[in-house]
CSV table of C-alpha atoms and ligand atoms in Angstrom, one decimal:
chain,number,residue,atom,x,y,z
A,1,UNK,CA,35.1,-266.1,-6.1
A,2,UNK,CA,38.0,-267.4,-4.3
A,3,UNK,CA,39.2,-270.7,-5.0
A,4,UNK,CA,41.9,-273.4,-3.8
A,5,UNK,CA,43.5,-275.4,-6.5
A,6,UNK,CA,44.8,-278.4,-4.9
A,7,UNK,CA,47.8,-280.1,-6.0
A,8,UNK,CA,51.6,-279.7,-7.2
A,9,UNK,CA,51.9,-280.9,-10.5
A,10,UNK,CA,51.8,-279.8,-14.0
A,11,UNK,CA,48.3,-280.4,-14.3
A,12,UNK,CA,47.4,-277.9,-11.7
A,13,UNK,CA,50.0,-275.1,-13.4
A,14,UNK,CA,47.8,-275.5,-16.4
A,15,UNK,CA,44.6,-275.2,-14.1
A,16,UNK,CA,45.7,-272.5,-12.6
A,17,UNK,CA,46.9,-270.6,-15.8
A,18,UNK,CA,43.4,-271.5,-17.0
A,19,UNK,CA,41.9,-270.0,-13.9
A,20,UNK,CA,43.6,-267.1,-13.9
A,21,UNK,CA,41.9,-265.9,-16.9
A,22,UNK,CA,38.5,-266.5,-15.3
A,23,UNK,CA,36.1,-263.3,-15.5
A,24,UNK,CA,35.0,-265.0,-11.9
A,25,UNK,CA,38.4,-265.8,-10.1
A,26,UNK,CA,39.1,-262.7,-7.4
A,27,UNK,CA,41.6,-265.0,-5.5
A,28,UNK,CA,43.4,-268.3,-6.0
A,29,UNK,CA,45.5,-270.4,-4.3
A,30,UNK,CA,47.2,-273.4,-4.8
A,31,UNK,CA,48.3,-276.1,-2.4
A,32,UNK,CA,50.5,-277.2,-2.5
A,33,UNK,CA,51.4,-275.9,-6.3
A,34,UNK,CA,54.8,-275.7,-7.2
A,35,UNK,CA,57.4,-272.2,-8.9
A,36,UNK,CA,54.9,-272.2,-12.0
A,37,UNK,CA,51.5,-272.1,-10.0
A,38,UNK,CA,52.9,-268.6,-8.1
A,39,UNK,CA,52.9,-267.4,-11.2
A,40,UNK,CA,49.1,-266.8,-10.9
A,41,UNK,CA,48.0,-267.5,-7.3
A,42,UNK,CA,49.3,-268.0,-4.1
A,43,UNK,CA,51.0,-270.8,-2.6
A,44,UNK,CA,50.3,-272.3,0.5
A,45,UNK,CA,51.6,-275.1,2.1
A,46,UNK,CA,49.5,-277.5,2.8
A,47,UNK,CA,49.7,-281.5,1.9
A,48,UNK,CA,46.8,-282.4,-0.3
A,49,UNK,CA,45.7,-284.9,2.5
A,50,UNK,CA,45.8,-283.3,5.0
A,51,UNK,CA,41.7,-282.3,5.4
A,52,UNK,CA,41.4,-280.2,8.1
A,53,UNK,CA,44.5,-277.6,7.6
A,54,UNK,CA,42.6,-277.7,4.3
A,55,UNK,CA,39.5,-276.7,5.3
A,56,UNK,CA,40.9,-274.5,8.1
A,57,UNK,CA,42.8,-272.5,5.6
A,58,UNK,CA,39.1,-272.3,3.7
A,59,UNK,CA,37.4,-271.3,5.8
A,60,UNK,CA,40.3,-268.5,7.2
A,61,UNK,CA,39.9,-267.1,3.5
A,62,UNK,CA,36.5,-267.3,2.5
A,63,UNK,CA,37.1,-269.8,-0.1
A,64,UNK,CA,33.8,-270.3,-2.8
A,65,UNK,CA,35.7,-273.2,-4.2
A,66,UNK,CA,38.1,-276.2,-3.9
A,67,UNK,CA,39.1,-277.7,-7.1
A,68,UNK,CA,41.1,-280.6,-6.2
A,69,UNK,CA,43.8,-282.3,-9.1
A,70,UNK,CA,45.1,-285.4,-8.0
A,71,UNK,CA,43.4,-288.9,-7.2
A,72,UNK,CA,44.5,-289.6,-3.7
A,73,UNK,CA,42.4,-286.7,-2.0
A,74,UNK,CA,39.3,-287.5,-3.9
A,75,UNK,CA,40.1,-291.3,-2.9
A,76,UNK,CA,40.3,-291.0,0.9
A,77,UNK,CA,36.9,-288.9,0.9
A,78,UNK,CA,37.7,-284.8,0.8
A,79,UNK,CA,34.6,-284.2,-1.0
A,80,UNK,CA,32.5,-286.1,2.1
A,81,UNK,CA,34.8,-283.6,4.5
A,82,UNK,CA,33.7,-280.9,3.5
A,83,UNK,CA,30.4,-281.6,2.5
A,84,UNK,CA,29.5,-283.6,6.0
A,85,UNK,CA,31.0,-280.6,8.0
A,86,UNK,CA,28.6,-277.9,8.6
A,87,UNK,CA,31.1,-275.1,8.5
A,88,UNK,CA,32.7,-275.8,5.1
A,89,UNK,CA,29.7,-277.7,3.3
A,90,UNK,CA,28.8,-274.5,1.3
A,91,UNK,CA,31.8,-274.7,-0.4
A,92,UNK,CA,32.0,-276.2,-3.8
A,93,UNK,CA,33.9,-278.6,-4.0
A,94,UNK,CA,35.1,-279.8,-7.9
A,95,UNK,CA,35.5,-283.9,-7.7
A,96,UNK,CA,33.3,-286.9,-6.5
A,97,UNK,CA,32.4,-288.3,-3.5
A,98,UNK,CA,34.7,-291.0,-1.5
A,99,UNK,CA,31.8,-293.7,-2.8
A,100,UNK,CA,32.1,-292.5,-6.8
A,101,UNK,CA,35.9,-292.2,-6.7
A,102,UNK,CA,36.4,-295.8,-6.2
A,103,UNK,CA,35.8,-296.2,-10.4
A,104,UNK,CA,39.6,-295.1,-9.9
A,105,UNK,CA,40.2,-296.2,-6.4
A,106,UNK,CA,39.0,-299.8,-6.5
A,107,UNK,CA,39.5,-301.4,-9.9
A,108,UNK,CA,37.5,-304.6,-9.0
A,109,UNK,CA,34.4,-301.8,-8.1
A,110,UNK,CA,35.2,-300.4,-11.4
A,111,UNK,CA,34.6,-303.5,-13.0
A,112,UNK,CA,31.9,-304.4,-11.5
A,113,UNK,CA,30.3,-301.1,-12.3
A,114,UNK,CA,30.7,-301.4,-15.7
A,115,UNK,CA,29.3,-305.2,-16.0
A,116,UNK,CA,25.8,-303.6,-14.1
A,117,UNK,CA,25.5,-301.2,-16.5
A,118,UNK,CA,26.6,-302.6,-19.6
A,119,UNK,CA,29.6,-300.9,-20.7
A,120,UNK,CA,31.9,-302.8,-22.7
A,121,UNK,CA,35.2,-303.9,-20.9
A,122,UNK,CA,37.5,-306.6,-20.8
A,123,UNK,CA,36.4,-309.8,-19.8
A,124,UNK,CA,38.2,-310.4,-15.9
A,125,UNK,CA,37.4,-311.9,-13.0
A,126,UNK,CA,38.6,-311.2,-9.3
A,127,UNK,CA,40.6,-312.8,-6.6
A,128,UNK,CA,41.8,-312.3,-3.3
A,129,UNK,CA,43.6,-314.5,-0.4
A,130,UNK,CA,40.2,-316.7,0.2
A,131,UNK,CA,40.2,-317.6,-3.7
A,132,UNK,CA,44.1,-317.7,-3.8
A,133,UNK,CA,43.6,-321.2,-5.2
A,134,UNK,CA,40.8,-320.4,-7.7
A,135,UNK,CA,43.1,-317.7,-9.0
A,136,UNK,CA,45.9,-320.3,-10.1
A,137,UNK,CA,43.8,-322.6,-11.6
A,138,UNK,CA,42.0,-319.2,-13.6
A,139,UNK,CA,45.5,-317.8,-14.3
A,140,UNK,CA,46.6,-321.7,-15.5
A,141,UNK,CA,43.6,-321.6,-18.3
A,142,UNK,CA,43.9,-317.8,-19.5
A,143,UNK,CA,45.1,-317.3,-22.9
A,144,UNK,CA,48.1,-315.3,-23.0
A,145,UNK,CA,49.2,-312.1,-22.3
A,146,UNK,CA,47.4,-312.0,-19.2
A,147,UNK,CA,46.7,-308.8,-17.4
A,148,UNK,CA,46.5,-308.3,-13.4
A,149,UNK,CA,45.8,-305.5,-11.6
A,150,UNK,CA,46.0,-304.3,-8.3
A,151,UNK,CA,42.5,-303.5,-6.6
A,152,UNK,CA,43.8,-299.8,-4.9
A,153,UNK,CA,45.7,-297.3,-5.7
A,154,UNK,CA,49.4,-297.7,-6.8
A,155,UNK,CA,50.4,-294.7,-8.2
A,156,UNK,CA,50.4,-295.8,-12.0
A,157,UNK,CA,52.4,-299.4,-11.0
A,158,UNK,CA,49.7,-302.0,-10.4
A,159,UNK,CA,48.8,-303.1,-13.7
A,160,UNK,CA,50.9,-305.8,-15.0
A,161,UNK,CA,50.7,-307.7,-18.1
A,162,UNK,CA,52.6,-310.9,-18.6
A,163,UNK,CA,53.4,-312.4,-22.1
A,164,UNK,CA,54.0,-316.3,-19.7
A,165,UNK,CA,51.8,-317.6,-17.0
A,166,UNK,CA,54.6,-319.1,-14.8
A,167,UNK,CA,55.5,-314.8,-14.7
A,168,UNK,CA,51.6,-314.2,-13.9
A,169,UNK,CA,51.2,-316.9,-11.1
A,170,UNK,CA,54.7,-315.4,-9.7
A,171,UNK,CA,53.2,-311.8,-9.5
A,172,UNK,CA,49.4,-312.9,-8.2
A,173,UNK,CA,51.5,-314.6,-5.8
A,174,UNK,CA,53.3,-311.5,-5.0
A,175,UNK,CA,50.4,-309.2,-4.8
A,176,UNK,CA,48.1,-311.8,-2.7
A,177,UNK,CA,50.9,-313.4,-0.2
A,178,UNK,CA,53.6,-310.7,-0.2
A,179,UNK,CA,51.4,-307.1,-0.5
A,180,UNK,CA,53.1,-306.1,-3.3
A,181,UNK,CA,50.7,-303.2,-3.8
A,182,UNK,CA,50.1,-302.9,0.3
A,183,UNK,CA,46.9,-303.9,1.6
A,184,UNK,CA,44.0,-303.1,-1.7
A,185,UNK,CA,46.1,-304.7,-4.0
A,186,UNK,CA,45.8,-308.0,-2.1
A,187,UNK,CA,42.6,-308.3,-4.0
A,188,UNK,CA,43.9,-308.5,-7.7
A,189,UNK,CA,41.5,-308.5,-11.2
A,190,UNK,CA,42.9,-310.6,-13.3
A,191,UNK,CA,41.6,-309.3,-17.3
A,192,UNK,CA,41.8,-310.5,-20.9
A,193,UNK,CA,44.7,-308.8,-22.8
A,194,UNK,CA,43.0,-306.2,-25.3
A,195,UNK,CA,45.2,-305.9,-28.6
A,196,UNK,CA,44.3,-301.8,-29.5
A,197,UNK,CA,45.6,-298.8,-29.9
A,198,UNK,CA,44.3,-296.3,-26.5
A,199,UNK,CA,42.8,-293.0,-26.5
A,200,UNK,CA,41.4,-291.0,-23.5
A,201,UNK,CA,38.1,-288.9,-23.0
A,202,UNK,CA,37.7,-286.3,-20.5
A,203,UNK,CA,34.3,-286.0,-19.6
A,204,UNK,CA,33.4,-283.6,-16.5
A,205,UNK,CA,29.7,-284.4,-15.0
A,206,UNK,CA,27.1,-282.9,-12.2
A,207,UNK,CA,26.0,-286.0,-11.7
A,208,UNK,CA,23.1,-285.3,-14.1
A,209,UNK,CA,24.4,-283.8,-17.0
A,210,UNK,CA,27.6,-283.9,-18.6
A,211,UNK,CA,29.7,-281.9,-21.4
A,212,UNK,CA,32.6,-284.0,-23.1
A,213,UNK,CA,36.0,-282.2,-23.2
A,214,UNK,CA,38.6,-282.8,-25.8
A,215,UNK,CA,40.1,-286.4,-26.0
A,216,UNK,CA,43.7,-286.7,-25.5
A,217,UNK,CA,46.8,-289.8,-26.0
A,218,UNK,CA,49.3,-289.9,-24.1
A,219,UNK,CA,52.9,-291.3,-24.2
A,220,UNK,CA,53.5,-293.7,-20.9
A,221,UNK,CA,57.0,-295.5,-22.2
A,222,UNK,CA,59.9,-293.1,-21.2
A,223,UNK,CA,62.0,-294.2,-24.6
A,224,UNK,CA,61.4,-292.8,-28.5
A,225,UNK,CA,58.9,-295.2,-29.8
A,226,UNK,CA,57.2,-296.5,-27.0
A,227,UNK,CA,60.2,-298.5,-25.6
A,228,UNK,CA,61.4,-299.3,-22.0
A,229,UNK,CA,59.5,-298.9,-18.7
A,230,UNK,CA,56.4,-297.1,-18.0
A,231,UNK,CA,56.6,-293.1,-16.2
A,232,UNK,CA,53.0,-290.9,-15.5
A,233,UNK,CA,53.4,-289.9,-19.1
A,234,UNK,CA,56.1,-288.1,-21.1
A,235,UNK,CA,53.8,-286.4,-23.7
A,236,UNK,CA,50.1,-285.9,-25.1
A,237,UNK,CA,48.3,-285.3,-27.9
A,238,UNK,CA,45.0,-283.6,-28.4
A,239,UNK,CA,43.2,-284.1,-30.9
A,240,UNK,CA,43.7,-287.7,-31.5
A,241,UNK,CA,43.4,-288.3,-35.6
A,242,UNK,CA,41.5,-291.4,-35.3
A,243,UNK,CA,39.0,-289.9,-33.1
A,244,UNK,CA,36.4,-288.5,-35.7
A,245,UNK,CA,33.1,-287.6,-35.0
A,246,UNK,CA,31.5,-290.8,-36.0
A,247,UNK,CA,33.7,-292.7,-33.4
A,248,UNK,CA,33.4,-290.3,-30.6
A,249,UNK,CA,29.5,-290.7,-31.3
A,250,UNK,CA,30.0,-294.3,-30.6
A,251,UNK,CA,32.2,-293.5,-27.6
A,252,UNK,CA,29.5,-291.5,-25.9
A,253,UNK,CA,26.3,-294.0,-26.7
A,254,UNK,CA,28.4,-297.3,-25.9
A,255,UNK,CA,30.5,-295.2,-22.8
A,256,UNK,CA,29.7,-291.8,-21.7
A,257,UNK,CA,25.9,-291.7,-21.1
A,258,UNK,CA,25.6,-295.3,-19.2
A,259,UNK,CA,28.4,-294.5,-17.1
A,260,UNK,CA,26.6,-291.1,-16.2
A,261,UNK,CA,23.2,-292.6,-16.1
A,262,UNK,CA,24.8,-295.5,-13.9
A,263,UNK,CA,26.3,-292.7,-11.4
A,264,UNK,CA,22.8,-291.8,-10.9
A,265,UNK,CA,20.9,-295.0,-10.7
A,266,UNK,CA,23.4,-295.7,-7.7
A,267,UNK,CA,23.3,-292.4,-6.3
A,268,UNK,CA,27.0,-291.9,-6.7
A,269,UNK,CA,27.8,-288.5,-5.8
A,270,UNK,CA,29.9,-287.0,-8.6
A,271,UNK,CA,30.3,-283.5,-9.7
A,272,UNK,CA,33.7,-283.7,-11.3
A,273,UNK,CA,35.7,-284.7,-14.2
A,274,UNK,CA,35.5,-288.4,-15.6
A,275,UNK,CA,38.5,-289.8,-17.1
A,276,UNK,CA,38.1,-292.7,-19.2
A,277,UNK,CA,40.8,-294.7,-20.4
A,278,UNK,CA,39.4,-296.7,-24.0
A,279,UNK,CA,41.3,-299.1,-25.5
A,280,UNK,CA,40.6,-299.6,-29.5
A,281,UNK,CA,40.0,-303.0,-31.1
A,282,UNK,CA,38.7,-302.9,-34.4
A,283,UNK,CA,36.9,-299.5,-34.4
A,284,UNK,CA,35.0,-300.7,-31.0
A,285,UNK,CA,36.2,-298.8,-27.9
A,286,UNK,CA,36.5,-300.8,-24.4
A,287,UNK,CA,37.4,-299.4,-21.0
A,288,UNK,CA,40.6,-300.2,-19.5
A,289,UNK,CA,40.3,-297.7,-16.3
A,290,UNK,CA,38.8,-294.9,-14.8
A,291,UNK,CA,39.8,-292.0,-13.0
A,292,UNK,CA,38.1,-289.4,-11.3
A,293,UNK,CA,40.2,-286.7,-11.9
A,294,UNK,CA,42.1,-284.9,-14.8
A,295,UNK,CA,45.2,-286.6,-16.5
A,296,UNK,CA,48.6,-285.6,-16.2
A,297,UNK,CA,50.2,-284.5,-19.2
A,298,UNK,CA,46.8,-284.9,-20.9
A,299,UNK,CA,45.3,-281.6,-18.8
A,300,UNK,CA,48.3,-279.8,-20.1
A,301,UNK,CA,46.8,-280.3,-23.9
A,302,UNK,CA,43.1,-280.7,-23.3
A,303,UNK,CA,42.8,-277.3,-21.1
A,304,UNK,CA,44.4,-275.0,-23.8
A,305,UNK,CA,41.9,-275.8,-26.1
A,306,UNK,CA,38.7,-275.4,-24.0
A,307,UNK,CA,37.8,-271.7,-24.7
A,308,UNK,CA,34.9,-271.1,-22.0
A,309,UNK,CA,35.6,-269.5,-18.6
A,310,UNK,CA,36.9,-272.5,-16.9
A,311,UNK,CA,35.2,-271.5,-13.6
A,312,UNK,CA,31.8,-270.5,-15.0
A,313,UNK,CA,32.2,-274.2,-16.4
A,314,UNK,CA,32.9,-275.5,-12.9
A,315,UNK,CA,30.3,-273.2,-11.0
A,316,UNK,CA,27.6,-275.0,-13.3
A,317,UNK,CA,28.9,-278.4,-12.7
A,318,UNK,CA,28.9,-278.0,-8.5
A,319,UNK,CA,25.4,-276.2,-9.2
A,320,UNK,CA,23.8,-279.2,-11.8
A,321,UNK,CA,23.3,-276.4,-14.5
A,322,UNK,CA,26.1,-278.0,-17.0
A,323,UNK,CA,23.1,-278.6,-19.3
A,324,UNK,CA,23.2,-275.0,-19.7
A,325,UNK,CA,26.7,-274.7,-20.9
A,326,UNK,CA,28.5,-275.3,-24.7
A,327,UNK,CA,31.8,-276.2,-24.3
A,328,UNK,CA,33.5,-274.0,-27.4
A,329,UNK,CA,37.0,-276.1,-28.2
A,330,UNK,CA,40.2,-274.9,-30.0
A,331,UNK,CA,40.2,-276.8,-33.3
A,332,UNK,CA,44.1,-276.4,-33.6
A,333,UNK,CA,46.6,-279.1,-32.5
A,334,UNK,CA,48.2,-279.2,-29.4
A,335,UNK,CA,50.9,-281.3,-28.3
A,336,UNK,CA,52.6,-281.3,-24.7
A,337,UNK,CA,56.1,-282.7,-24.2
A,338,UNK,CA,57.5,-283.5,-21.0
A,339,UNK,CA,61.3,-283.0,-19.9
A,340,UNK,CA,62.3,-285.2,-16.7
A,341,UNK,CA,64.8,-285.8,-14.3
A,342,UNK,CA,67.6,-288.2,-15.6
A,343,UNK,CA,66.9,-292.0,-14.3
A,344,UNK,CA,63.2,-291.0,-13.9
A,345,UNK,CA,61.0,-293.4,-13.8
A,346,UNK,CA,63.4,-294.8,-11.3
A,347,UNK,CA,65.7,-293.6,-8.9
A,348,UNK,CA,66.9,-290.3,-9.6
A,349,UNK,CA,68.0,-286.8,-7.9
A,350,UNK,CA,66.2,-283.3,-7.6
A,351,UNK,CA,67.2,-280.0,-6.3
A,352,UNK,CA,69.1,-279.1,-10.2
A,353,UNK,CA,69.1,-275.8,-11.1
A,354,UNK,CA,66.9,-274.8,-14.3
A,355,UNK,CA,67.6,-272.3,-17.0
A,356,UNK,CA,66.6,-271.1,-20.0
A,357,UNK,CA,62.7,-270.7,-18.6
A,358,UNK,CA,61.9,-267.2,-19.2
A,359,UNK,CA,64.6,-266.3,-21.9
A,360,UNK,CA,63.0,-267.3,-24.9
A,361,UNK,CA,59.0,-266.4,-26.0
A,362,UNK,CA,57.3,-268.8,-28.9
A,363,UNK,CA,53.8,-267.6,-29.8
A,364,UNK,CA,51.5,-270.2,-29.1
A,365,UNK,CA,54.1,-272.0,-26.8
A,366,UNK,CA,53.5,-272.4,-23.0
A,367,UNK,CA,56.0,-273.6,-20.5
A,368,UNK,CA,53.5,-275.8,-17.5
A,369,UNK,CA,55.7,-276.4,-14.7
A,370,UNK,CA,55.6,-280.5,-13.3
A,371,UNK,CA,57.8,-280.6,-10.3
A,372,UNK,CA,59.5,-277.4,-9.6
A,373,UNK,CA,60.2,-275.5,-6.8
A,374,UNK,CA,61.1,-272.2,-6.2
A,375,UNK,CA,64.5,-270.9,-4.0
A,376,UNK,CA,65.7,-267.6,-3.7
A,377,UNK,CA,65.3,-266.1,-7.5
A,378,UNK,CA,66.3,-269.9,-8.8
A,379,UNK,CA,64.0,-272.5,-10.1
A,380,UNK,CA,65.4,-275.9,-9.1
A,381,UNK,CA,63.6,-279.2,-10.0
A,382,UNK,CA,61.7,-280.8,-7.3
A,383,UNK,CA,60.4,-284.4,-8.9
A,384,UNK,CA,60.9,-286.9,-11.5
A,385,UNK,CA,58.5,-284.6,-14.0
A,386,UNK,CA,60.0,-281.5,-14.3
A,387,UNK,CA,58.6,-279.4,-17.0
A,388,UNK,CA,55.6,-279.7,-19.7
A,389,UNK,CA,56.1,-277.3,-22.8
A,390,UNK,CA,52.7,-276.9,-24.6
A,391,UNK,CA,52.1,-275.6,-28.2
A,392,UNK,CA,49.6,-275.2,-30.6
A,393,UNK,CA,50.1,-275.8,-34.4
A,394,UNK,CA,48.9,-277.3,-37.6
A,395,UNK,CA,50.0,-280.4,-37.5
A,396,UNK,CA,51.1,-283.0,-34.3
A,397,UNK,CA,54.7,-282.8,-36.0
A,398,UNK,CA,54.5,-278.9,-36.2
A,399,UNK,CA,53.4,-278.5,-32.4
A,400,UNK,CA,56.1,-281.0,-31.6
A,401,UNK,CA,58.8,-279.5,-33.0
A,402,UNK,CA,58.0,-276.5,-31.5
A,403,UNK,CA,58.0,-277.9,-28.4
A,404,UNK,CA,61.1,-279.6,-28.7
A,405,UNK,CA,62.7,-276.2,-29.8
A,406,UNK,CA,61.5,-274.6,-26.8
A,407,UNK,CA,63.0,-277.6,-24.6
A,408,UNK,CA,66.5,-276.9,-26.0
A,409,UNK,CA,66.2,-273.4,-24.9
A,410,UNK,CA,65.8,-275.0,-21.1
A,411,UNK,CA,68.6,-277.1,-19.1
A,412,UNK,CA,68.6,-279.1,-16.0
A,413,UNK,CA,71.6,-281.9,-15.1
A,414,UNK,CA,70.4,-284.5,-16.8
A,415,UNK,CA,67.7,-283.3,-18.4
A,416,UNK,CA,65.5,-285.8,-20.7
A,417,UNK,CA,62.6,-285.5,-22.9
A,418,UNK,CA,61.0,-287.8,-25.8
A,419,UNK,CA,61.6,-285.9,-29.6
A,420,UNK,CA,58.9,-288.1,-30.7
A,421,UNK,CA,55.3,-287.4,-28.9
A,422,UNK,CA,52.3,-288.2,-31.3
A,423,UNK,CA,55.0,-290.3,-33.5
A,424,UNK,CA,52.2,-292.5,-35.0
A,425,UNK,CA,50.0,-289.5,-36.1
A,426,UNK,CA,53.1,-287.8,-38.2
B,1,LIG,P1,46.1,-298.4,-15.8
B,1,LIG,O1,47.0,-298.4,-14.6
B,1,LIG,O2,44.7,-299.0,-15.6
B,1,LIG,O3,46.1,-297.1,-16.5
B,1,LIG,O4,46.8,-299.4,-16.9
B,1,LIG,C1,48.1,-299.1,-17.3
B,1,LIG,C2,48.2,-299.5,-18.7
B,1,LIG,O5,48.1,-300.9,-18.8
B,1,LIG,C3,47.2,-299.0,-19.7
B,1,LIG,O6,47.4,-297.7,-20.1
B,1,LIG,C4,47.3,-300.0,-20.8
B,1,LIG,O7,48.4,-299.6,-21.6
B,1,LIG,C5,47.6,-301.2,-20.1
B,1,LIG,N1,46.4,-302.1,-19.9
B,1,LIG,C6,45.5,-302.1,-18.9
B,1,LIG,N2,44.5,-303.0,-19.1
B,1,LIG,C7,44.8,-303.6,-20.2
B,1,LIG,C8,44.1,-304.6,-21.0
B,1,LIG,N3,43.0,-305.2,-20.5
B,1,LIG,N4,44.7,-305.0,-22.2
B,1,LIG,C9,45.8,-304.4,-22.6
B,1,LIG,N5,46.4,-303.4,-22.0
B,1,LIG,C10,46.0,-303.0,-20.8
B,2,LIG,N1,48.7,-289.7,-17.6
B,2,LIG,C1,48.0,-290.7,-17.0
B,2,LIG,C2,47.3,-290.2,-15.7
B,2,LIG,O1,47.2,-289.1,-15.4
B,2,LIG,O2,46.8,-291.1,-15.1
């Protein structure tokens, strides 16, 4: 088969290092990948949004499938491109529909999805400019903290909790009169504060049937112990100790199967991964969020220890035959830790020269590229996340510090990483 990866990041260098070892992958490409991706396909340059270069390039190359990584695709409706044009609608594309990605793209839909079917969530209620008023009075009488969220898409920044209300009418009155999110985060969900400790499951679905994939926790703060502002994620852990198999059995009764079964009651099309975000409050698990895609870091931890062909997994998920597949997964510890640009998660410069990747070798160690690009025979840094370093171990603290070994080997001006991933579990 020939596939095209879609994406840049350090999730789609693990996807395509996964591919590569595919029994069924003659040809990959990535687009737009990034110097790691090359490593085992083919760059192209194409934006991720941009459809119909997309399915140009496709078609020009007799691609079998489209796997695409990030949300923003899936959001604005690839999946219904290709599948609502003739010439490309044989392909398979890996990801939901426009309709069933709004569990990521439209957190009020999200909610709203999971009071129909039951599934056990914070307690919120919505709000936009015609209920501006309602929303004061609601935001006057919540206990404290209080969380709001922006309805669309903001790139990891439109969830906001606030320990004082006169804080949470300022921001409601940011995101309603001033667009502070842009356009769909005018409508805001304002949600109870849930006091827990959070875990993710990755669950990947044909819309009928549905394998779960290793869980995963990942580390959002950018400072050692969970201090200072919020980035895409520093680091991950998979697995998660608490996660035992009595808990995830409560996790897929109470979670998994009615958010599957509700996907098909409402005919959502879906033939991708699920990514649920749980919150834990005394051994019960809640949804805080969905996604409709992978994580990034938590694909660069939950991918190494899937041991099936990943594209025979994916061929029986566009097909509905995932009922015939058993996911085999790594029972060793795997721990991912990110290095970053200095100043990420705000302002901060690219285009640094990095070293050390390909001097030293750590069985059991992989170096994922995150925002890298390639010049000449140099490898310069090309994003806030730069590189992922993956290894297996033991323990969280032996994968760790193997990571963090392997991260000294590496250099970049102002390179940063945390020491600490999975601090909790050590
Ligand atoms: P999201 O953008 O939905 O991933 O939310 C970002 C982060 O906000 C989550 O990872 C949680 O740490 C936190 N969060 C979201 N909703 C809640 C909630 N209801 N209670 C406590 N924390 C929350
Ligand atoms: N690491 C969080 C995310 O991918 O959304």
């Amino acid at each position: 088969m020939n596939i095209l990866l879609v994406g840049g990041g350090g999730r789609e260098h693990t996807l395509a290092w996964k591919i590569s070892k595919s029994s069924l992958c003659e040809k990959l490409f990535v687009a737009p990948g990034n110097a790691g991706t090359s490593q085992f396909g083919v760059n192209v340059d194409i934006s991720v949004n941009n459809f119909a270069v997309l399915a140009n390039f496709c078609l020009e190359n007799a691609i079998d499938m489209l796997i695409v990584g990030p949300e923003e695709p899936l959001v604005k409706g690839i999946y219904n491109f290709f599948k609502d044009n003739t010439a490309t609608a044989h392909i398979q594309v890996i990801g939901p529909s426009k309709e069933a990605a709004q569990l990521e793209g439209s957190k009020a839909f999200a909610k709203a999805f999971m009071d129909r079917h039951k599934i056990p969530t914070a307690a919120y209620k919505e709000f936009d400019a015609a209920t501006y008023e309602e929303g004061i009075q609601y935001i006057r009488n919540h206990t404290l903290p209080i969380v709001l969220k922006a309805d669309g898409l903001a790139a990891g920044k439109g969830v906001i909790i606030c320990n004082n209300h006169i804080e949470a009418l300022a921001e409601f009155q940011l995101m309603i009169q001033h667009s502070k999110f842009g356009e769909a985060g005018k409508r805001v969900v304002i949600e109870q504060f849930l006091d827990g400790i959070e875990v993710s499951v990755f669950v990947l679905t044909d819309g009928k049937n549905y394998v779960v994939l290793p869980e995963a926790k990942d580390y959002k703060k950018i400072g050692k112990w969970d201090t200072g502002p919020n980035t895409g994620g520093m680091g991950a852990v998979s697995p998660v100790p608490f996660v035992d198999a009595e808990y995830m059995k409560i996790i897929t009764q109470k979670i998994i199967e009615p958010t599957i079964e509700g996907l098909q009651k409402e005919a959502l099309d879906y033939k991708g991964f699920v990514f649920i975000g749980l919150i834990n409050v005394d051994g019960e698990p809640f949804v805080i969020e969905y996604n409709c895609r992978l994580g990034d870091p938590e694909t660069e931890v939950i991918i190494p220890r899937i041991e099936n062909d990943l594209i025979k997994i994916l061929s029986a998920t566009a097909e509905q035959r995932l009922n015939e597949i058993d996911i085999v997964i790594n029972k060793q510890t795997v721990v991912t830790v990110m290095a970053v640009s200095g100043g990420y998660p705000n302002e901060h410069e690219t285009g640094k020269i990095i070293t050390g990747l390909s001097d030293t070798k750590i069985e059991g160690t992989i170096v994922f590229h995150a925002g890298t690009r390639q010049e000449g025979d140099k490898v310069l840094t090309n994003g806030g996340r730069v590189i992922a370093v993956t290894s297996f171990g033991n323990s969280i603290a032996e994968a760790a510090e193997q990571s963090n070994y392997m991260l000294e080997q590496i250099d970049f001006e102002g390179m940063y990483f945390r020491e600490d991933i999975g601090y909790e579990f050590r």
